[in-house]
CSV table of C-alpha atoms in Angstrom, one decimal:
chain,number,residue,atom,x,y,z
A,1,MET,CA,-47.8,-40.6,-17.6
A,2,SER,CA,-48.2,-44.4,-17.7
A,3,PHE,CA,-49.7,-46.3,-14.9
A,4,GLN,CA,-46.4,-48.0,-14.3
A,5,SER,CA,-44.6,-44.7,-14.0
A,6,PHE,CA,-47.2,-43.4,-11.7
A,7,ASN,CA,-46.8,-46.4,-9.4
A,8,ARG,CA,-43.0,-45.8,-9.4
A,9,ASN,CA,-43.4,-42.2,-8.4
A,10,VAL,CA,-45.9,-43.0,-5.6
A,11,ALA,CA,-43.5,-45.7,-4.3
A,12,ALA,CA,-40.6,-43.2,-4.4
A,13,LEU,CA,-42.7,-40.7,-2.6
A,14,PHE,CA,-43.7,-43.1,0.2
A,15,ALA,CA,-40.0,-44.3,0.4
A,16,SER,CA,-38.9,-40.6,0.9
A,17,LEU,CA,-41.6,-40.0,3.5
A,18,PHE,CA,-40.7,-43.1,5.4
A,19,ALA,CA,-37.1,-42.2,5.4
A,20,PHE,CA,-38.0,-38.7,6.6
A,21,LEU,CA,-40.1,-40.2,9.4
A,22,LEU,CA,-37.3,-42.5,10.4
A,23,LEU,CA,-34.8,-39.6,10.6
A,24,ALA,CA,-37.3,-37.4,12.6
A,25,SER,CA,-37.9,-40.3,14.9
A,26,ALA,CA,-34.2,-40.8,15.4
A,27,ALA,CA,-33.7,-37.1,16.0
A,28,GLN,CA,-36.5,-37.1,18.6
A,29,ALA,CA,-35.0,-40.2,20.3
A,30,GLN,CA,-31.6,-38.5,20.4
A,31,THR,CA,-33.1,-35.3,21.9
A,32,ALA,CA,-35.0,-37.3,24.4
A,33,LYS,CA,-31.7,-39.0,25.6
A,34,LEU,CA,-30.0,-35.6,26.2
A,35,PRO,CA,-30.1,-34.2,29.8
A,36,ASN,CA,-32.4,-31.3,30.4
A,37,VAL,CA,-30.4,-28.3,31.8
A,38,THR,CA,-31.8,-24.9,32.8
A,39,ILE,CA,-29.5,-21.9,32.6
A,40,LEU,CA,-30.3,-19.2,35.2
A,41,ALA,CA,-28.6,-15.9,34.2
A,42,THR,CA,-27.7,-13.3,36.7
A,43,GLY,CA,-25.5,-10.9,34.7
A,44,GLY,CA,-21.8,-10.4,35.2
A,45,THR,CA,-18.8,-10.3,32.8
A,46,ILE,CA,-20.0,-13.3,30.9
A,47,ALA,CA,-22.9,-11.2,29.8
A,48,GLY,CA,-20.8,-8.0,29.4
A,49,THR,CA,-19.8,-6.0,26.3
A,50,GLY,CA,-16.8,-3.8,25.6
A,51,ALA,CA,-16.3,-0.8,23.3
A,52,THR,CA,-13.8,-2.9,21.1
A,53,SER,CA,-12.7,-6.5,20.7
A,54,THR,CA,-9.6,-5.7,22.7
A,55,THR,CA,-11.5,-4.2,25.7
A,56,THR,CA,-10.9,-6.6,28.6
A,57,VAL,CA,-11.1,-4.0,31.4
A,58,GLY,CA,-13.4,-1.0,31.6
A,59,TYR,CA,-16.3,-2.9,29.9
A,60,THR,CA,-19.9,-2.9,30.8
A,61,ALA,CA,-21.1,-6.0,32.7
A,62,ALA,CA,-24.6,-7.5,32.5
A,63,THR,CA,-25.9,-6.3,29.2
A,64,VAL,CA,-26.4,-9.5,27.2
A,65,GLY,CA,-29.5,-11.6,27.8
A,66,VAL,CA,-29.6,-15.3,28.5
A,67,GLN,CA,-31.0,-16.3,25.1
A,68,SER,CA,-28.1,-14.5,23.4
A,69,LEU,CA,-25.7,-16.3,25.6
A,70,ILE,CA,-27.2,-19.6,24.6
A,71,GLN,CA,-27.3,-18.7,20.9
A,72,ALA,CA,-23.6,-17.8,21.0
A,73,VAL,CA,-22.8,-21.4,21.8
A,74,PRO,CA,-24.9,-23.5,19.3
A,75,GLU,CA,-22.8,-26.6,20.2
A,76,ILE,CA,-24.7,-26.7,23.5
A,77,ALA,CA,-27.7,-28.1,21.7
A,78,LYS,CA,-25.7,-31.3,20.9
A,79,VAL,CA,-25.1,-32.1,24.5
A,80,ALA,CA,-28.2,-30.9,26.4
A,81,ASN,CA,-31.8,-29.8,26.0
A,82,VAL,CA,-31.3,-26.2,27.3
A,83,SER,CA,-33.7,-23.6,28.5
A,84,GLY,CA,-32.9,-20.2,29.9
A,85,GLU,CA,-34.2,-17.8,32.4
A,86,GLN,CA,-33.0,-14.2,33.2
A,87,VAL,CA,-33.2,-14.1,37.0
A,88,PHE,CA,-31.2,-10.9,37.4
A,89,GLN,CA,-29.0,-8.7,35.2
A,90,ILE,CA,-26.5,-7.2,37.5
A,91,ALA,CA,-22.7,-6.9,38.1
A,92,SER,CA,-21.9,-9.3,40.8
A,93,GLU,CA,-20.4,-6.7,43.2
A,94,ASN,CA,-24.1,-5.8,43.6
A,95,MET,CA,-25.2,-9.2,44.6
A,96,GLY,CA,-27.1,-9.1,47.9
A,97,ASN,CA,-28.8,-11.4,50.4
A,98,GLU,CA,-32.1,-10.7,48.7
A,99,HIS,CA,-30.8,-11.9,45.4
A,100,TRP,CA,-29.4,-15.1,47.0
A,101,LEU,CA,-32.8,-15.9,48.5
A,102,ILE,CA,-34.6,-15.4,45.2
A,103,LEU,CA,-32.0,-17.5,43.4
A,104,ALA,CA,-32.0,-20.3,45.9
A,105,LYS,CA,-35.8,-20.6,45.9
A,106,ARG,CA,-35.8,-20.7,42.1
A,107,VAL,CA,-33.1,-23.4,42.0
A,108,ASN,CA,-34.9,-25.6,44.5
A,109,ALA,CA,-38.2,-25.2,42.6
A,110,LEU,CA,-36.6,-26.2,39.3
A,111,LEU,CA,-34.6,-29.1,40.7
A,112,ALA,CA,-37.9,-30.5,42.2
A,113,GLN,CA,-39.2,-30.9,38.7
A,114,PRO,CA,-38.6,-34.4,37.2
A,115,ASN,CA,-37.8,-32.9,33.8
A,116,VAL,CA,-34.8,-30.9,35.1
A,117,ASP,CA,-31.6,-32.8,35.4
A,118,GLY,CA,-29.2,-29.9,36.3
A,119,ILE,CA,-28.8,-26.2,36.5
A,120,VAL,CA,-26.2,-23.8,35.3
A,121,ILE,CA,-26.0,-20.3,36.9
A,122,THR,CA,-24.1,-17.6,34.9
A,123,HIS,CA,-22.6,-15.1,37.3
A,124,GLY,CA,-20.1,-12.3,37.7
A,125,THR,CA,-16.8,-13.4,39.1
A,126,ASP,CA,-16.4,-10.9,41.9
A,127,THR,CA,-18.8,-12.7,44.2
A,128,LEU,CA,-19.2,-15.9,42.3
A,129,GLU,CA,-17.5,-17.9,45.1
A,130,GLU,CA,-19.9,-16.5,47.7
A,131,THR,CA,-23.1,-17.3,45.7
A,132,ALA,CA,-21.8,-20.8,45.0
A,133,TYR,CA,-21.1,-21.5,48.7
A,134,PHE,CA,-24.5,-20.0,49.8
A,135,LEU,CA,-26.2,-22.4,47.3
A,136,ASN,CA,-24.0,-25.2,48.5
A,137,LEU,CA,-25.6,-24.8,51.9
A,138,VAL,CA,-29.2,-24.3,50.9
A,139,VAL,CA,-29.9,-26.3,47.7
A,140,LYS,CA,-32.1,-29.3,48.5
A,141,SER,CA,-31.2,-31.7,45.7
A,142,ARG,CA,-28.5,-34.0,44.7
A,143,LYS,CA,-28.8,-32.9,41.1
A,144,PRO,CA,-25.9,-30.9,39.7
A,145,VAL,CA,-25.7,-27.1,40.2
A,146,VAL,CA,-22.9,-25.4,38.4
A,147,VAL,CA,-21.9,-21.8,38.7
A,148,VAL,CA,-19.9,-20.3,35.8
A,149,GLY,CA,-18.6,-16.9,34.7
A,150,SER,CA,-15.9,-15.4,32.6
A,151,MET,CA,-13.0,-13.0,32.9
A,152,ARG,CA,-13.5,-11.4,29.5
A,153,PRO,CA,-16.6,-9.8,28.1
A,154,SER,CA,-18.5,-11.5,25.3
A,155,THR,CA,-17.2,-9.0,22.8
A,156,ALA,CA,-13.5,-9.6,23.6
A,157,LEU,CA,-10.9,-11.5,21.5
A,158,SER,CA,-10.6,-15.0,22.9
A,159,ALA,CA,-13.6,-14.5,25.2
A,160,ASP,CA,-13.7,-17.3,27.7
A,161,GLY,CA,-17.4,-17.2,28.4
A,162,PRO,CA,-18.6,-19.5,25.5
A,163,ILE,CA,-16.3,-22.4,26.3
A,164,ASN,CA,-16.9,-22.0,30.1
A,165,LEU,CA,-20.7,-22.1,29.4
A,166,TYR,CA,-20.3,-25.1,27.2
A,167,ASN,CA,-18.3,-26.9,29.8
A,168,ALA,CA,-20.7,-25.9,32.6
A,169,VAL,CA,-23.7,-27.4,30.6
A,170,ASN,CA,-21.8,-30.6,30.0
A,171,LEU,CA,-21.0,-30.8,33.7
A,172,ALA,CA,-24.6,-30.0,34.9
A,173,GLY,CA,-25.9,-32.7,32.6
A,174,SER,CA,-23.4,-35.4,33.7
A,175,PRO,CA,-24.4,-38.2,36.0
A,176,SER,CA,-20.9,-38.1,37.5
A,177,ALA,CA,-21.6,-34.7,39.0
A,178,VAL,CA,-24.7,-35.9,40.9
A,179,GLY,CA,-24.3,-35.6,44.7
A,180,LYS,CA,-21.1,-33.5,44.6
A,181,GLY,CA,-22.6,-30.3,45.8
A,182,VAL,CA,-22.5,-27.0,44.0
A,183,LEU,CA,-19.6,-26.8,41.6
A,184,VAL,CA,-17.7,-24.0,39.9
A,185,ALA,CA,-16.6,-24.6,36.3
A,186,MET,CA,-14.0,-22.2,35.0
A,187,ASN,CA,-11.0,-22.5,32.7
A,188,ASP,CA,-11.5,-26.2,32.1
A,189,GLN,CA,-11.4,-26.9,35.8
A,190,ILE,CA,-14.0,-28.1,38.4
A,191,HIS,CA,-13.9,-26.7,41.8
A,192,ALA,CA,-15.9,-27.3,45.0
A,193,ALA,CA,-18.0,-24.3,46.1
A,194,ARG,CA,-16.7,-24.3,49.7
A,195,ASP,CA,-13.0,-24.0,48.8
A,196,VAL,CA,-12.6,-22.1,45.6
A,197,THR,CA,-11.7,-18.4,45.5
A,198,LYS,CA,-11.0,-15.7,42.9
A,199,SER,CA,-7.2,-15.3,43.2
A,200,ASN,CA,-6.3,-12.8,40.4
A,201,THR,CA,-7.9,-9.6,39.4
A,202,THR,CA,-8.0,-10.2,35.6
A,203,THR,CA,-6.5,-13.4,34.4
A,204,ALA,CA,-8.6,-16.3,33.0
A,205,ASP,CA,-7.1,-18.8,35.5
A,206,THR,CA,-8.2,-16.7,38.5
A,207,PHE,CA,-10.4,-19.3,40.2
A,208,ARG,CA,-8.2,-21.6,42.3
A,209,THR,CA,-8.5,-23.9,45.2
A,210,ALA,CA,-5.0,-23.1,46.3
A,211,GLU,CA,-4.3,-25.4,49.2
A,212,LEU,CA,-6.8,-28.3,48.9
A,213,GLY,CA,-6.9,-28.4,45.1
A,214,MET,CA,-9.6,-28.5,42.5
A,215,ILE,CA,-11.7,-31.7,42.3
A,216,GLY,CA,-11.5,-32.3,38.5
A,217,TYR,CA,-11.0,-31.3,34.9
A,218,ILE,CA,-13.3,-30.9,31.9
A,219,GLN,CA,-11.7,-32.2,28.8
A,220,GLY,CA,-13.5,-32.5,25.4
A,221,GLY,CA,-16.7,-31.6,27.2
A,222,LYS,CA,-16.4,-34.5,29.6
A,223,PRO,CA,-15.9,-34.1,33.4
A,224,PHE,CA,-13.1,-36.1,35.1
A,225,PHE,CA,-13.2,-36.1,38.9
A,226,TYR,CA,-10.1,-36.9,41.0
A,227,ARG,CA,-11.2,-36.2,44.6
A,228,GLU,CA,-14.4,-36.1,46.7
A,229,VAL,CA,-15.9,-33.3,48.7
A,230,THR,CA,-15.9,-34.4,52.4
A,231,ARG,CA,-17.8,-31.5,54.1
A,232,LYS,CA,-21.6,-31.8,54.2
A,233,HIS,CA,-23.6,-29.9,51.6
A,234,THR,CA,-27.0,-29.4,49.9
A,235,VAL,CA,-29.4,-32.2,51.0
A,236,ASP,CA,-27.3,-33.0,54.1
A,237,THR,CA,-27.4,-29.5,55.6
A,238,GLU,CA,-29.8,-28.3,58.3
A,239,PHE,CA,-30.5,-25.0,56.5
A,240,ASP,CA,-33.9,-24.2,54.9
A,241,VAL,CA,-34.5,-20.8,53.2
A,242,SER,CA,-37.9,-21.7,51.7
A,243,LYS,CA,-39.8,-19.4,54.1
A,244,LEU,CA,-37.1,-16.8,54.7
A,245,ASP,CA,-37.5,-13.2,53.3
A,246,ALA,CA,-34.3,-11.9,54.8
A,247,LEU,CA,-31.1,-13.1,56.5
A,248,PRO,CA,-29.5,-11.9,59.7
A,249,GLN,CA,-27.1,-9.0,59.4
A,250,VAL,CA,-23.5,-10.3,59.5
A,251,ASP,CA,-20.5,-8.2,58.7
A,252,VAL,CA,-16.7,-8.5,58.3
A,253,ALA,CA,-14.2,-6.4,60.2
A,254,TYR,CA,-10.7,-6.5,58.6
A,255,ALA,CA,-7.5,-6.5,60.6
A,256,TYR,CA,-4.3,-4.8,59.6
A,257,ALA,CA,-1.3,-3.1,61.3
A,258,ASN,CA,-2.4,-0.1,63.5
A,259,VAL,CA,-6.1,-1.2,63.3
A,260,GLY,CA,-8.3,0.1,66.1
A,261,ASP,CA,-11.9,-0.6,67.2
A,262,VAL,CA,-13.8,1.9,64.9
A,263,ALA,CA,-15.0,-0.7,62.4
A,264,VAL,CA,-16.2,-3.2,65.0
A,265,LYS,CA,-18.0,-0.5,67.0
A,266,ALA,CA,-19.6,0.9,63.9
A,267,LEU,CA,-20.8,-2.5,62.6
A,268,VAL,CA,-22.3,-3.4,66.0
A,269,ALA,CA,-24.0,0.0,66.2
A,270,ALA,CA,-25.4,-0.5,62.7
A,271,GLY,CA,-27.2,-3.7,63.9
A,272,ALA,CA,-24.9,-6.6,63.2
A,273,LYS,CA,-26.1,-9.8,64.8
A,274,GLY,CA,-22.9,-11.5,63.9
A,275,LEU,CA,-19.4,-10.3,63.2
A,276,VAL,CA,-16.5,-12.1,61.4
A,277,HIS,CA,-13.1,-10.8,62.4
A,278,ALA,CA,-10.7,-11.2,59.5
A,279,GLY,CA,-7.6,-11.3,61.7
A,280,VAL,CA,-4.0,-11.3,60.8
A,281,GLY,CA,-2.0,-14.6,60.9
A,282,ASN,CA,-3.9,-17.3,62.7
A,283,GLY,CA,-6.9,-15.0,63.4
A,284,SER,CA,-5.0,-12.9,65.9
A,285,LEU,CA,-6.9,-10.2,67.9
A,286,PRO,CA,-5.1,-6.8,68.0
A,287,ALA,CA,-4.9,-5.3,71.4
A,288,ARG,CA,-6.9,-2.2,70.3
A,289,THR,CA,-9.7,-4.3,68.7
A,290,LYS,CA,-10.1,-7.1,71.2
A,291,PRO,CA,-12.0,-5.1,73.9
A,292,ALA,CA,-14.6,-4.0,71.2
A,293,LEU,CA,-15.1,-7.6,70.1
A,294,ILE,CA,-15.5,-8.7,73.8
A,295,ALA,CA,-18.0,-6.0,74.4
A,296,ALA,CA,-19.9,-6.9,71.2
A,297,ARG,CA,-20.2,-10.5,72.4
A,298,GLU,CA,-21.4,-9.4,75.8
A,299,LYS,CA,-24.2,-7.6,73.9
A,300,GLY,CA,-25.2,-10.9,72.1
A,301,VAL,CA,-23.3,-10.4,68.9
A,302,VAL,CA,-21.8,-13.7,67.7
A,303,ILE,CA,-18.1,-13.3,67.0
A,304,VAL,CA,-16.3,-15.6,64.5
A,305,ARG,CA,-12.5,-15.5,64.4
A,306,SER,CA,-11.3,-15.9,60.8
A,307,ALA,CA,-8.1,-15.0,59.0
A,308,ARG,CA,-7.2,-12.7,56.1
A,309,VAL,CA,-4.4,-15.1,55.1
A,310,GLY,CA,-6.5,-17.2,52.7
A,311,GLN,CA,-5.2,-20.7,53.7
A,312,GLY,CA,-5.0,-22.9,56.7
A,313,ILE,CA,-7.1,-23.7,59.8
A,314,VAL,CA,-7.8,-21.0,62.4
A,315,ALA,CA,-7.0,-22.9,65.6
A,316,ARG,CA,-9.5,-22.8,68.3
A,317,ASN,CA,-7.9,-21.4,71.5
A,318,GLY,CA,-4.8,-20.7,69.5
A,319,GLU,CA,-4.3,-16.9,69.3
A,320,ALA,CA,-7.2,-16.3,71.7
A,321,ASN,CA,-9.0,-18.1,74.5
A,322,ASP,CA,-12.1,-18.8,72.5
A,323,ASP,CA,-13.7,-20.9,75.2
A,324,GLN,CA,-13.4,-18.1,77.7
A,325,LEU,CA,-14.4,-15.4,75.3
A,326,ASP,CA,-17.3,-17.5,73.8
A,327,PHE,CA,-16.0,-16.9,70.3
A,328,VAL,CA,-16.3,-19.2,67.3
A,329,VAL,CA,-13.5,-20.0,64.9
A,330,SER,CA,-13.9,-20.3,61.1
A,331,ASP,CA,-11.9,-23.5,60.5
A,332,THR,CA,-10.6,-23.1,56.9
A,333,LEU,CA,-13.4,-20.8,55.6
A,334,SER,CA,-12.4,-17.4,54.3
A,335,PRO,CA,-13.9,-14.4,56.0
A,336,GLN,CA,-16.4,-13.9,53.2
A,337,LYS,CA,-17.6,-17.5,53.3
A,338,ALA,CA,-17.5,-17.5,57.1
A,339,ARG,CA,-20.0,-14.6,56.9
A,340,ILE,CA,-22.3,-16.8,54.8
A,341,LEU,CA,-22.3,-19.7,57.2
A,342,LEU,CA,-22.8,-17.5,60.2
A,343,MET,CA,-25.8,-15.8,58.6
A,344,LEU,CA,-27.4,-19.2,58.0
A,345,ALA,CA,-26.4,-20.5,61.4
A,346,LEU,CA,-28.1,-17.5,63.0
A,347,THR,CA,-31.4,-18.5,61.3
A,348,LYS,CA,-31.2,-21.7,63.4
A,349,THR,CA,-29.6,-20.7,66.7
A,350,SER,CA,-27.5,-18.2,68.6
A,351,ASN,CA,-25.8,-20.9,70.7
A,352,THR,CA,-22.0,-20.6,70.0
A,353,LYS,CA,-21.4,-24.3,70.7
A,354,ASP,CA,-23.9,-25.3,68.0
A,355,ILE,CA,-22.5,-22.7,65.6
A,356,GLN,CA,-19.0,-24.0,66.2
A,357,ARG,CA,-20.2,-27.5,65.3
A,358,MET,CA,-21.6,-26.1,62.0
A,359,PHE,CA,-18.2,-24.5,61.1
A,360,TYR,CA,-16.6,-27.9,61.6
A,361,THR,CA,-19.3,-29.6,59.6
A,362,TYR,CA,-19.9,-27.4,56.5
């Protein structure tokens, strides 16, 4: 090989190396610009598997690990630097207070880190709305927290988990989601944790905010917000679970035609510190149930009048003389969410005037 040829080869080699370094540097710069999103997996249908691709009921929930969920959506790597943790692996009907406390503490610890921009929590849909509302009251950061699930297992035809997860990561990494409280991202829609509910047993569009409406859409991976959340949440609440190992026992007594006092008496006897009465209509108190609720309040149990209807304000001093009975009304909260707020309220006070203020605040 001539000296001239050698020089040309060396020059070509250095040119190739320089080009590679430029590409690597550009790739690193692009990665550095992406938001850092942590996915906390808790199980549920989104991590479920079925016997066949057409199995959409009767599947096994909570079998797929967080890394497999991430790997199933490689497009996520283009929109965020994603890491994953398996916090639990359970079906969400088994979600308990102890799980909530562990999850909330982990969320707060992660959000306190400067290199975490947002969090996505994968969750079963049965109690997803409850976990989201609990976190909405106890997360101490303005950074986005997005709860997401799916209605079809990961093995199903047209599984909704992958697109829901992709959308949730986009939402959690978006500056436009900062300060909006805990959000639920399902079916290309954005819902506020306080108001959303599961409305259908099996369909993919089950999560609705029926009366007040969703707060935005996700289209092409980008969130579009159309209304603001007005009730206080996250950093603006008075609740702190950092030193709690348990929550007060609060239960729900459901009203129906011919209901008696058995459920109320049993729940009080079992140690309930608070009781949410899911009344008919505007939170009405059936004649055979009312004496048991009054007796429970006289024993110190805090009573919240709610409604099984699902929409509307439960009017204070409407279907009952709440001032005289020393009861609290749930405002627009569903019975299951009223239970959550009452539990947290009881960690601060047993004064019913203060608790009523909380129901009108959060």
